[in-house]
PDB file of C-alpha atoms in Angstrom:
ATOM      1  CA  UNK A1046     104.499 138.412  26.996  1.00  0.00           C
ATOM      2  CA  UNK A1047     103.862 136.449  30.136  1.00  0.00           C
ATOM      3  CA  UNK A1048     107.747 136.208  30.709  1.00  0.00           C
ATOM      4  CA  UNK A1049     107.908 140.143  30.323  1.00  0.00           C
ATOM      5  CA  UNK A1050     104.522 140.721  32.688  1.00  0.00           C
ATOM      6  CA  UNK A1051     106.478 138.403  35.508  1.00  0.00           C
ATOM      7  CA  UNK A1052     109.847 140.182  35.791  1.00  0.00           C
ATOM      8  CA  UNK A1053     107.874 143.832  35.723  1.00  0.00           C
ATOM      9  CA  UNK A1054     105.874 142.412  38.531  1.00  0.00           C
ATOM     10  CA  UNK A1055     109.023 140.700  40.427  1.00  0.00           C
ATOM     11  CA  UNK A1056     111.135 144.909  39.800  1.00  0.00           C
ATOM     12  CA  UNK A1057     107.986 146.744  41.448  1.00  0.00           C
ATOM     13  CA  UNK A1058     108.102 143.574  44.502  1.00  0.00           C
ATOM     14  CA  UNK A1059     111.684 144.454  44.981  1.00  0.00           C
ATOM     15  CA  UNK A1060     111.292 148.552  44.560  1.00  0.00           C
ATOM     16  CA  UNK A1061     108.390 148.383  47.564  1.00  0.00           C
ATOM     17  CA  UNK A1062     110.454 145.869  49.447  1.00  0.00           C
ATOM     18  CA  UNK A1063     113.590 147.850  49.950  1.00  0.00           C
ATOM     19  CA  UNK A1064     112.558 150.615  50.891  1.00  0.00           C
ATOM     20  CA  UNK A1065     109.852 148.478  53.242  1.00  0.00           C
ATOM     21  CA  UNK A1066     113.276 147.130  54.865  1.00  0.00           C
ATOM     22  CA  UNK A1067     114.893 149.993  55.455  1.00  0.00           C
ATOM     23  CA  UNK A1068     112.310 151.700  57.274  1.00  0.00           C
ATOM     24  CA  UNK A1069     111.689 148.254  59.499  1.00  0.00           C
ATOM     25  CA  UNK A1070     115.692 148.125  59.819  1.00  0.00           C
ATOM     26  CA  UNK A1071     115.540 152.183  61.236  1.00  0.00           C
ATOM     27  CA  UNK A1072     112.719 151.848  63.660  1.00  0.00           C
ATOM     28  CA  UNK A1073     114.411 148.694  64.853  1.00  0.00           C
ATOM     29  CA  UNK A1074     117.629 150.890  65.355  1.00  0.00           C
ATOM     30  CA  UNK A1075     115.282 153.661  67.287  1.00  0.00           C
ATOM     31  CA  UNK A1076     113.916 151.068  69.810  1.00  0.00           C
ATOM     32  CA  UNK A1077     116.536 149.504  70.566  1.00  0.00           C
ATOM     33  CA  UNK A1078     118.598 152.889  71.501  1.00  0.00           C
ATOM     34  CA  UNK A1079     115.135 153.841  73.821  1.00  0.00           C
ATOM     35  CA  UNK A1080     115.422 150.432  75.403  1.00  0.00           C
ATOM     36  CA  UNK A1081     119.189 150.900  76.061  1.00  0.00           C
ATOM     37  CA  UNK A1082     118.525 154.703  77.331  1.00  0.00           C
ATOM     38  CA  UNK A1083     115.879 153.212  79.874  1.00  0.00           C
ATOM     39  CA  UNK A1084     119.082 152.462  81.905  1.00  0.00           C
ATOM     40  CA  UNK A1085     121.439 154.276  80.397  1.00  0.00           C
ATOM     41  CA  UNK A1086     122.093 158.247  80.175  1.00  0.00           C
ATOM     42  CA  UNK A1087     122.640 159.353  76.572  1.00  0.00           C
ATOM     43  CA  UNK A1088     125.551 160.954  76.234  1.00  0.00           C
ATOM     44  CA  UNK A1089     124.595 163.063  73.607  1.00  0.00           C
ATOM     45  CA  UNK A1090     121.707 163.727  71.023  1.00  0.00           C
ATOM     46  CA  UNK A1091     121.175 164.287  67.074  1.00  0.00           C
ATOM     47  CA  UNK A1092     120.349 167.993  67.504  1.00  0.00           C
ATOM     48  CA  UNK A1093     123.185 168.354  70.104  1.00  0.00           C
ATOM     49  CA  UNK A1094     125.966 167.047  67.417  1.00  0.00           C
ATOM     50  CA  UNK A1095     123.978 169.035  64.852  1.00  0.00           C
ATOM     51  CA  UNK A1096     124.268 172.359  67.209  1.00  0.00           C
ATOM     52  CA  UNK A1097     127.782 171.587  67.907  1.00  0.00           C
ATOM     53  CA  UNK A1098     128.901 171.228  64.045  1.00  0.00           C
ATOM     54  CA  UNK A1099     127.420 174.664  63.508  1.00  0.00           C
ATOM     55  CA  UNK A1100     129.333 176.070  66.036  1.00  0.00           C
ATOM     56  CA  UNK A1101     132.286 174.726  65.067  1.00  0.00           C
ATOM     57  CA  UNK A1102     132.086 176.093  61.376  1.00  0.00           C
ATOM     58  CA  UNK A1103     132.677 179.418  62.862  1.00  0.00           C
ATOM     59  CA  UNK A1104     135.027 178.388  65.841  1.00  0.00           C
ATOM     60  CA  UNK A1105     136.650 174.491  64.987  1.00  0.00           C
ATOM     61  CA  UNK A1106     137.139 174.458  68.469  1.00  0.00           C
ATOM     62  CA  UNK A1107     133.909 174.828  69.922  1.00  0.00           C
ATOM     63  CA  UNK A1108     132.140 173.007  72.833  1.00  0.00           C
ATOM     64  CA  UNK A1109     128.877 172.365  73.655  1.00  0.00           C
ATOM     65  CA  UNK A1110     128.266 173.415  77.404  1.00  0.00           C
ATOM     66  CA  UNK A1111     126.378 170.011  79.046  1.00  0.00           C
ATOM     67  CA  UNK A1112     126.359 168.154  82.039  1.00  0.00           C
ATOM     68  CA  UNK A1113     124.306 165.506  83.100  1.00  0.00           C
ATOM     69  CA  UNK A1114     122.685 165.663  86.402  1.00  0.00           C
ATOM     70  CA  UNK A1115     119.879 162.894  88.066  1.00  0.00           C
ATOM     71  CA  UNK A1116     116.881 163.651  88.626  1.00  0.00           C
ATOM     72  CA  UNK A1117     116.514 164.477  92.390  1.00  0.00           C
ATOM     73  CA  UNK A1118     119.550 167.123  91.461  1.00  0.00           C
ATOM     74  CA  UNK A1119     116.862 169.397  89.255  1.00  0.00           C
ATOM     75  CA  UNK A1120     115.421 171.342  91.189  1.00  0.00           C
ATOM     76  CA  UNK A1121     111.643 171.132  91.471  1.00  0.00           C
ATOM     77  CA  UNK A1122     110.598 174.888  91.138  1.00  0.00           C
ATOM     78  CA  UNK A1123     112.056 174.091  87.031  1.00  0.00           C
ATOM     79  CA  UNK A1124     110.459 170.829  86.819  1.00  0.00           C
ATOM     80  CA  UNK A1125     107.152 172.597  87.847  1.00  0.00           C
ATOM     81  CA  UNK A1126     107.782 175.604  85.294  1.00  0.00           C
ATOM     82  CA  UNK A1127     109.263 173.197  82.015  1.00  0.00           C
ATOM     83  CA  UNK A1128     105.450 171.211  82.506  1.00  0.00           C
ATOM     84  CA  UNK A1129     103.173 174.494  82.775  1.00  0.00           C
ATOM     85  CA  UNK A1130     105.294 176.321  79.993  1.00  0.00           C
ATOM     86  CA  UNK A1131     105.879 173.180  77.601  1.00  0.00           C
ATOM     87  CA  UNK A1132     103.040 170.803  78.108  1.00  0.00           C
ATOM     88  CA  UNK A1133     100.555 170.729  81.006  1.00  0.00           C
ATOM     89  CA  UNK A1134      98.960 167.549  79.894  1.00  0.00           C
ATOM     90  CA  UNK A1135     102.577 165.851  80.520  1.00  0.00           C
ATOM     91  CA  UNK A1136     101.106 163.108  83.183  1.00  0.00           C
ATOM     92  CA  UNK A1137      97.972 162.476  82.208  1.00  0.00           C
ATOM     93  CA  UNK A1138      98.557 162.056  78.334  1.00  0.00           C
ATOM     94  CA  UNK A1139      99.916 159.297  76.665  1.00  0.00           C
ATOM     95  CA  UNK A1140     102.404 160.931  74.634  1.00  0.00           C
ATOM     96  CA  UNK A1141     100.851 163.053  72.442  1.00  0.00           C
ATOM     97  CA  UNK A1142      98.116 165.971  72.906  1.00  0.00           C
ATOM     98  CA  UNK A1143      95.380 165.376  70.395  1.00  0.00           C
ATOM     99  CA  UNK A1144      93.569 168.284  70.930  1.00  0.00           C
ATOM    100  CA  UNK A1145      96.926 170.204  70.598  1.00  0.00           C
ATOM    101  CA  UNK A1146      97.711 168.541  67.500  1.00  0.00           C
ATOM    102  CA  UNK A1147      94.707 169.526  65.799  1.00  0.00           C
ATOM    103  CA  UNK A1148      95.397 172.686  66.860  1.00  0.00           C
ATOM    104  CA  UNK A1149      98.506 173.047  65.381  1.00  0.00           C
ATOM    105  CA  UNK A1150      97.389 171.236  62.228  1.00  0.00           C
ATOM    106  CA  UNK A1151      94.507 173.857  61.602  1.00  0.00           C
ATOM    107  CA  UNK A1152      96.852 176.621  62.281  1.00  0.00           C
ATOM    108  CA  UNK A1153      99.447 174.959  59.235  1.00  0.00           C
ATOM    109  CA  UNK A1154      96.477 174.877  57.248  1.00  0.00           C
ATOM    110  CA  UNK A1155      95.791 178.208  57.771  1.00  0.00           C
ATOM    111  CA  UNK A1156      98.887 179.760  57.350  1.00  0.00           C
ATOM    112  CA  UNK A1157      99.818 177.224  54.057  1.00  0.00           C
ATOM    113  CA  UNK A1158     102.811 175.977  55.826  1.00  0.00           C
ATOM    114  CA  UNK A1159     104.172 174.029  58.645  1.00  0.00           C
ATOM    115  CA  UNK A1160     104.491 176.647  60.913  1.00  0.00           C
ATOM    116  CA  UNK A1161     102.683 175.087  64.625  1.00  0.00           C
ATOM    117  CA  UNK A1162     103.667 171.179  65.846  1.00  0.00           C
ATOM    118  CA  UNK A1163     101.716 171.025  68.953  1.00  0.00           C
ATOM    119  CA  UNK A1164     104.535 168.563  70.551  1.00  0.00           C
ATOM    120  CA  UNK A1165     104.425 167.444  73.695  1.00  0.00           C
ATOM    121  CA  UNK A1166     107.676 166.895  76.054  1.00  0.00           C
ATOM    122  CA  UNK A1167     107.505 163.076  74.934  1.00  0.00           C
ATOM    123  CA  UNK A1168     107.395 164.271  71.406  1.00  0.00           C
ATOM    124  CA  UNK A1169     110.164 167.400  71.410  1.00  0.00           C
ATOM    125  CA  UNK A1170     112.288 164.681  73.635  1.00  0.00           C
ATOM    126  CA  UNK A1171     111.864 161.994  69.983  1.00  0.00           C
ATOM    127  CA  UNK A1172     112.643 165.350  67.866  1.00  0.00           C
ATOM    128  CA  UNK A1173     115.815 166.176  69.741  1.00  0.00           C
ATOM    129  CA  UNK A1174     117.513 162.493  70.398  1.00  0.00           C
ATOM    130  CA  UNK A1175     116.503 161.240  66.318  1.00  0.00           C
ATOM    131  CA  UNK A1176     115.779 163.892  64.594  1.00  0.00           C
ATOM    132  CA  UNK A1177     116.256 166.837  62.563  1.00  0.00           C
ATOM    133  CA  UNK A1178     115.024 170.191  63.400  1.00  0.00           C
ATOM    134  CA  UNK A1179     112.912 170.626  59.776  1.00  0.00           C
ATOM    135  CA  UNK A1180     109.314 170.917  59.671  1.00  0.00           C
ATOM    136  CA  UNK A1181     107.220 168.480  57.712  1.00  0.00           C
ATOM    137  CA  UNK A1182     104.731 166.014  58.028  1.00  0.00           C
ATOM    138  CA  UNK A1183     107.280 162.735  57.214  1.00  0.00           C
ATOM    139  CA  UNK A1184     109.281 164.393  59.586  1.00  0.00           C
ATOM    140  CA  UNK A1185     106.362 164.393  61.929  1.00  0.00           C
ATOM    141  CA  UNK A1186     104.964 161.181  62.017  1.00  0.00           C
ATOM    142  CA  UNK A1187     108.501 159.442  62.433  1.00  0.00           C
ATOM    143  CA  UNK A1188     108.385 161.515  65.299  1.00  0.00           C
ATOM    144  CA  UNK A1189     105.172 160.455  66.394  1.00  0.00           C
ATOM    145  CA  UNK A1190     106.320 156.528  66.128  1.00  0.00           C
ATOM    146  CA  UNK A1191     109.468 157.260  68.084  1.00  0.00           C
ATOM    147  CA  UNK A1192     106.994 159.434  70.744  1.00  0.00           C
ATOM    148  CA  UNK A1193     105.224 156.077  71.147  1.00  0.00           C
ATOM    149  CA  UNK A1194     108.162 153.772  72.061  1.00  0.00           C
ATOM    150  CA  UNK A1195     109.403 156.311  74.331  1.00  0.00           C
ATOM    151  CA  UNK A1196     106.134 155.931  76.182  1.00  0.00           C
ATOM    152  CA  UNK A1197     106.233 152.270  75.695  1.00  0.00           C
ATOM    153  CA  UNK A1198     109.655 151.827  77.172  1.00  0.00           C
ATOM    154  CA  UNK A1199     110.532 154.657  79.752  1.00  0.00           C
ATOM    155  CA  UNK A1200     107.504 155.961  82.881  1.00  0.00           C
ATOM    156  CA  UNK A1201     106.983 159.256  82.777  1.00  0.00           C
ATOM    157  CA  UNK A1202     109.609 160.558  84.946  1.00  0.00           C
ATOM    158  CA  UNK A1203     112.716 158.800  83.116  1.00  0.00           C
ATOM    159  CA  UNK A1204     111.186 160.522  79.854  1.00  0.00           C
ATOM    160  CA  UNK A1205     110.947 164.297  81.742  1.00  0.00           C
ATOM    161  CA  UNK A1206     114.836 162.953  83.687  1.00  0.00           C
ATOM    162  CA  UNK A1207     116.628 162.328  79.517  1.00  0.00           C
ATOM    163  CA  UNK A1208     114.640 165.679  78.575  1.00  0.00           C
ATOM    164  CA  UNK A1209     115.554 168.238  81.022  1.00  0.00           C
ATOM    165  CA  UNK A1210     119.639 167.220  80.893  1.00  0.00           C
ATOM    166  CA  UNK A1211     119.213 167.508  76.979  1.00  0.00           C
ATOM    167  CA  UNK A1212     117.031 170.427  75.856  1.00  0.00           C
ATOM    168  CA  UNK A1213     118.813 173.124  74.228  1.00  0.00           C
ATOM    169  CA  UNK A1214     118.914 176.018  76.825  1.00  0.00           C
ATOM    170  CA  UNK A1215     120.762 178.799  74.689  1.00  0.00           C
ATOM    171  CA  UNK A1216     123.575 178.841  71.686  1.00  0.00           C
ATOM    172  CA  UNK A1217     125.353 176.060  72.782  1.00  0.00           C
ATOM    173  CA  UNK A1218     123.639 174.787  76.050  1.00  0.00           C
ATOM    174  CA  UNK A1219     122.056 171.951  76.575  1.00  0.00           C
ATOM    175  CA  UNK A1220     120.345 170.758  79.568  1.00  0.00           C
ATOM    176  CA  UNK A1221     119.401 172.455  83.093  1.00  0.00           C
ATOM    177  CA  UNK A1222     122.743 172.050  84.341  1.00  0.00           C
ATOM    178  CA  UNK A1223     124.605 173.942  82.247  1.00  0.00           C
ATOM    179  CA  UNK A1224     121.890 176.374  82.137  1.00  0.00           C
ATOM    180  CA  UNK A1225     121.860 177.196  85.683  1.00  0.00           C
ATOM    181  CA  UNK A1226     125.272 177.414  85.654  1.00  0.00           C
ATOM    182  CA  UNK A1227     125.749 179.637  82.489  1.00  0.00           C
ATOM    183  CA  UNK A1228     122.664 182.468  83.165  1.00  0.00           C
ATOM    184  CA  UNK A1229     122.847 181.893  87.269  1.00  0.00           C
ATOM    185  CA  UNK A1230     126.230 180.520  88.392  1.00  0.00           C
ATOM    186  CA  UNK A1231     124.554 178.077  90.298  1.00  0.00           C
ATOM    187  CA  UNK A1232     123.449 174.014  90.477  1.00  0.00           C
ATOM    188  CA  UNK A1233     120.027 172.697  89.162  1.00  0.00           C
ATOM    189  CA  UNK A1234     119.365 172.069  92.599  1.00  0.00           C
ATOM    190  CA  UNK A1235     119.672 175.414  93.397  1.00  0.00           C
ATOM    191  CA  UNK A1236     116.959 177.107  91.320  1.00  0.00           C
ATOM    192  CA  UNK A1237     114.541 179.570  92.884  1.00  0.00           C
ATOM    193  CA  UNK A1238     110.888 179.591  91.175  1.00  0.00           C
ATOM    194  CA  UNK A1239     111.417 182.980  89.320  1.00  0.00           C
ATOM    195  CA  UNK A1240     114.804 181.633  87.932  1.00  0.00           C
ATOM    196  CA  UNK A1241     113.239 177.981  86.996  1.00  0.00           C
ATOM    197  CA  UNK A1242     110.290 180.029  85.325  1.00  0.00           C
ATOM    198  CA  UNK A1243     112.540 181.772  82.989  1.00  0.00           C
ATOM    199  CA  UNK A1244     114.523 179.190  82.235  1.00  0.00           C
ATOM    200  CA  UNK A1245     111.103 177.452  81.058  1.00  0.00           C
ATOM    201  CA  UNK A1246     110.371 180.545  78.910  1.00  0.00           C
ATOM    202  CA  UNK A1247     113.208 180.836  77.207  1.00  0.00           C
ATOM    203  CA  UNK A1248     112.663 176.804  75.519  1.00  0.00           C
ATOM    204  CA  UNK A1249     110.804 177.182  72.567  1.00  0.00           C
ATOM    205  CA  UNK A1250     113.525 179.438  71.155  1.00  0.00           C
ATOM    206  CA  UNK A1251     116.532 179.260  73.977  1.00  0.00           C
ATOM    207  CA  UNK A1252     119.057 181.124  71.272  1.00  0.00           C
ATOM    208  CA  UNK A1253     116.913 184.076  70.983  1.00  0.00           C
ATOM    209  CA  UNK A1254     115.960 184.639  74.280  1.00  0.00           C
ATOM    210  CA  UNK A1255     119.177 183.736  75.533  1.00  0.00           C
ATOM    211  CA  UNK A1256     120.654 186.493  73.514  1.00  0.00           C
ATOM    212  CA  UNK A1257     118.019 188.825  74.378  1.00  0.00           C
ATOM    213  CA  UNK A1258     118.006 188.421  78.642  1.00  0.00           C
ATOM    214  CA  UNK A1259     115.851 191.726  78.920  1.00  0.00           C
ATOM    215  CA  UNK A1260     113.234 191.275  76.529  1.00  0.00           C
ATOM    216  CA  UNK A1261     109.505 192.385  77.563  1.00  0.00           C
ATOM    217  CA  UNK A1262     108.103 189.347  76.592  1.00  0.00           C
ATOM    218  CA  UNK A1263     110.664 187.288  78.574  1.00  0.00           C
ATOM    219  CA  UNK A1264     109.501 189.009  81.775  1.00  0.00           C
ATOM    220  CA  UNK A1265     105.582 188.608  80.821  1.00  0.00           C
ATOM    221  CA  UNK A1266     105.228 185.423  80.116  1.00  0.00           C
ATOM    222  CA  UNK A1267     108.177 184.650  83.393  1.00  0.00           C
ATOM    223  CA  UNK A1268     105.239 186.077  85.481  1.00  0.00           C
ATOM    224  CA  UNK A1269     102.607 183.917  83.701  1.00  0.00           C
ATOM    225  CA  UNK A1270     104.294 180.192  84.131  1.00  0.00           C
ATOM    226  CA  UNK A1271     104.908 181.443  88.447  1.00  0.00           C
ATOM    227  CA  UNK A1272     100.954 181.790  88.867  1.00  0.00           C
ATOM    228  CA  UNK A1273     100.740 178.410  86.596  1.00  0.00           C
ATOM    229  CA  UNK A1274     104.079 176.322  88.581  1.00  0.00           C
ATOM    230  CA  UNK A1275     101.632 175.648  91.709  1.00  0.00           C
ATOM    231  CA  UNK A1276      98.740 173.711  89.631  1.00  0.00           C
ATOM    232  CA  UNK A1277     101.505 171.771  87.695  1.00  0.00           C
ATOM    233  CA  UNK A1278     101.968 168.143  87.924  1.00  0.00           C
ATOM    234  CA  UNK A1279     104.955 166.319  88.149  1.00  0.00           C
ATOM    235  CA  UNK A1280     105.398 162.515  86.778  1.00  0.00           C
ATOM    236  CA  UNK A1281     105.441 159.886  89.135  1.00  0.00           C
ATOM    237  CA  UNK A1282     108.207 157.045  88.845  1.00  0.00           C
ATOM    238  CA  UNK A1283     106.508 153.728  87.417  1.00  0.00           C
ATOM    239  CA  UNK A1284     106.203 151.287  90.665  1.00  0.00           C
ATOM    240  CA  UNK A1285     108.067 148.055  91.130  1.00  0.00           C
ATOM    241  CA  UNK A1286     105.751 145.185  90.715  1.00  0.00           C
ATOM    242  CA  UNK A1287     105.517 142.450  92.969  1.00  0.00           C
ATOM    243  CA  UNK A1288     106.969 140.258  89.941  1.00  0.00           C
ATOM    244  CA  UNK A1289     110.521 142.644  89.854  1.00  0.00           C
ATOM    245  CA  UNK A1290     110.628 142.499  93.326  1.00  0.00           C
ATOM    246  CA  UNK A1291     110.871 139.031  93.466  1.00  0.00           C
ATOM    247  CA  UNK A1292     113.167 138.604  90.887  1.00  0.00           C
ATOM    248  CA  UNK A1293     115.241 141.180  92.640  1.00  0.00           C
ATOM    249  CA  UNK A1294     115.163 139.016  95.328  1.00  0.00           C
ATOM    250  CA  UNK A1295     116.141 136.013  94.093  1.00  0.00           C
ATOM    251  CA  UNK A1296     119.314 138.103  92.020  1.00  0.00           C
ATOM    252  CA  UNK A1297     120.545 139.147  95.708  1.00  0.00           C
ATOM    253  CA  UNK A1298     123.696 137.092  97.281  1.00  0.00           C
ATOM    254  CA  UNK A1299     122.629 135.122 100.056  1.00  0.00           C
ATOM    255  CA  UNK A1300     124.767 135.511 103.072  1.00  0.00           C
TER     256      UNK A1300
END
């Protein structure tokens, strides 16, 4: 009886400490990848492979239209419009909007479904380099544990730098690059504020709006994020410390 009590015991030990394991191993994987992406441009993301294998069961010989550009190459009339369309809260907040969150979750609630996330940049950023595009609250707080090692590992402006050269921008689009060059046949660098503005509009559902360049509500809500681009605030690179300067130092060749 005893015998038969231990082995049940040691089978339930092993069934939690699999999966226990597993879930260590992944998050391990996830921060790990952030840490290498603090230096290093991705050169793609999950949603951008899972946009491109879509495409490509209609057309096997589809391409995703992307192009990485630095920072001080986007211009700052869209960097201005992404944070008052997206999330306003972007420098101040830690990564995830509380208020917005509850927000969303009474909304869900309300409507019976997941239907509202409330995600910040930091958050739709851990969405689109891990994740899949389903709604549901596993889904969510993997997100959320991904949105905090972003924020643990990267300042602000390396986060907003990996998301604005990988957000989806229309069917097939990805990042403000290729955006400016598919809807305005010009650089990042290059965009006006009404341009930048509508760009912003058009994220939280770039396919539909990109198919639909006249819609009413495109123009509206255009004219709402220009009166809100002058009161947003733009992240500030993280500064050097005295320690990293002196170990720059030292790593420099005399001579």
């Amino acid at each position: 009886m005893k015998r038969g009590i231990f082995f049940v015991r040691q089978k339930w030990k092993w069934f939690l400490l699999v999966p226990l394991t597993l879930f260590l191993l992944l998050q391990m994987y996830f921060f790990a990848q952030i840490a290498w992406w603090v230096h290093f441009n991705p050169e793609s993301t999950r949603f951008m492979r899972q946009q491109l294998s879509v495409l490509r069961q209609k057309n096997p010989r589809a391409q995703l239209k992307h192009k990485w550009v630095p920072y001080n190459r986007i211009s700052i009339h869209l960097k201005k419009a992404v944070i008052a369309s997206e999330d306003a809260h972007f420098s101040e907040h830690e990564g995830v909007d509380w208020d917005g969150l509850m927000r969303a979750y009474e909304k869900n609630v309300k409507k019976g479904k997941v239907v509202a996330g409330g995600s910040t940049i930091t958050q739709q950023l851990a969405k689109n380099l891990f994740l899949s595009g389903s709604r549901s609250y596993l889904r969510k707080a993997q997100e959320l544990l991904i949105t905090f090692m972003l924020e643990m590992l990267m300042d602000k402006q390396r986060i907003f730098e990996i998301y604005l050269n990988v957000v989806e921008m229309g069917t097939g689009i990805f990042g403000a690059e290729a955006a400016s060059r598919h809807y305005y046949h010009i650089p990042a660098a290059s965009l006006g504020p009404v341009q930048a503005a509508r760009l912003a509009v058009m994220l939280p559902n770039p396919r539909y709006f990109g198919a639909r360049p006249d819609s009413i509500y495109l123009a509206y809500r255009t004219e709402v994020i220009l009166n809100r681009m002058g009161s947003a605030e733009l992240p500030r690179k993280k500064p050097v410390t005295a320690k990293k300067k002196a170990r720059r130092k030292k790593s420099k060749p005399s001579g």
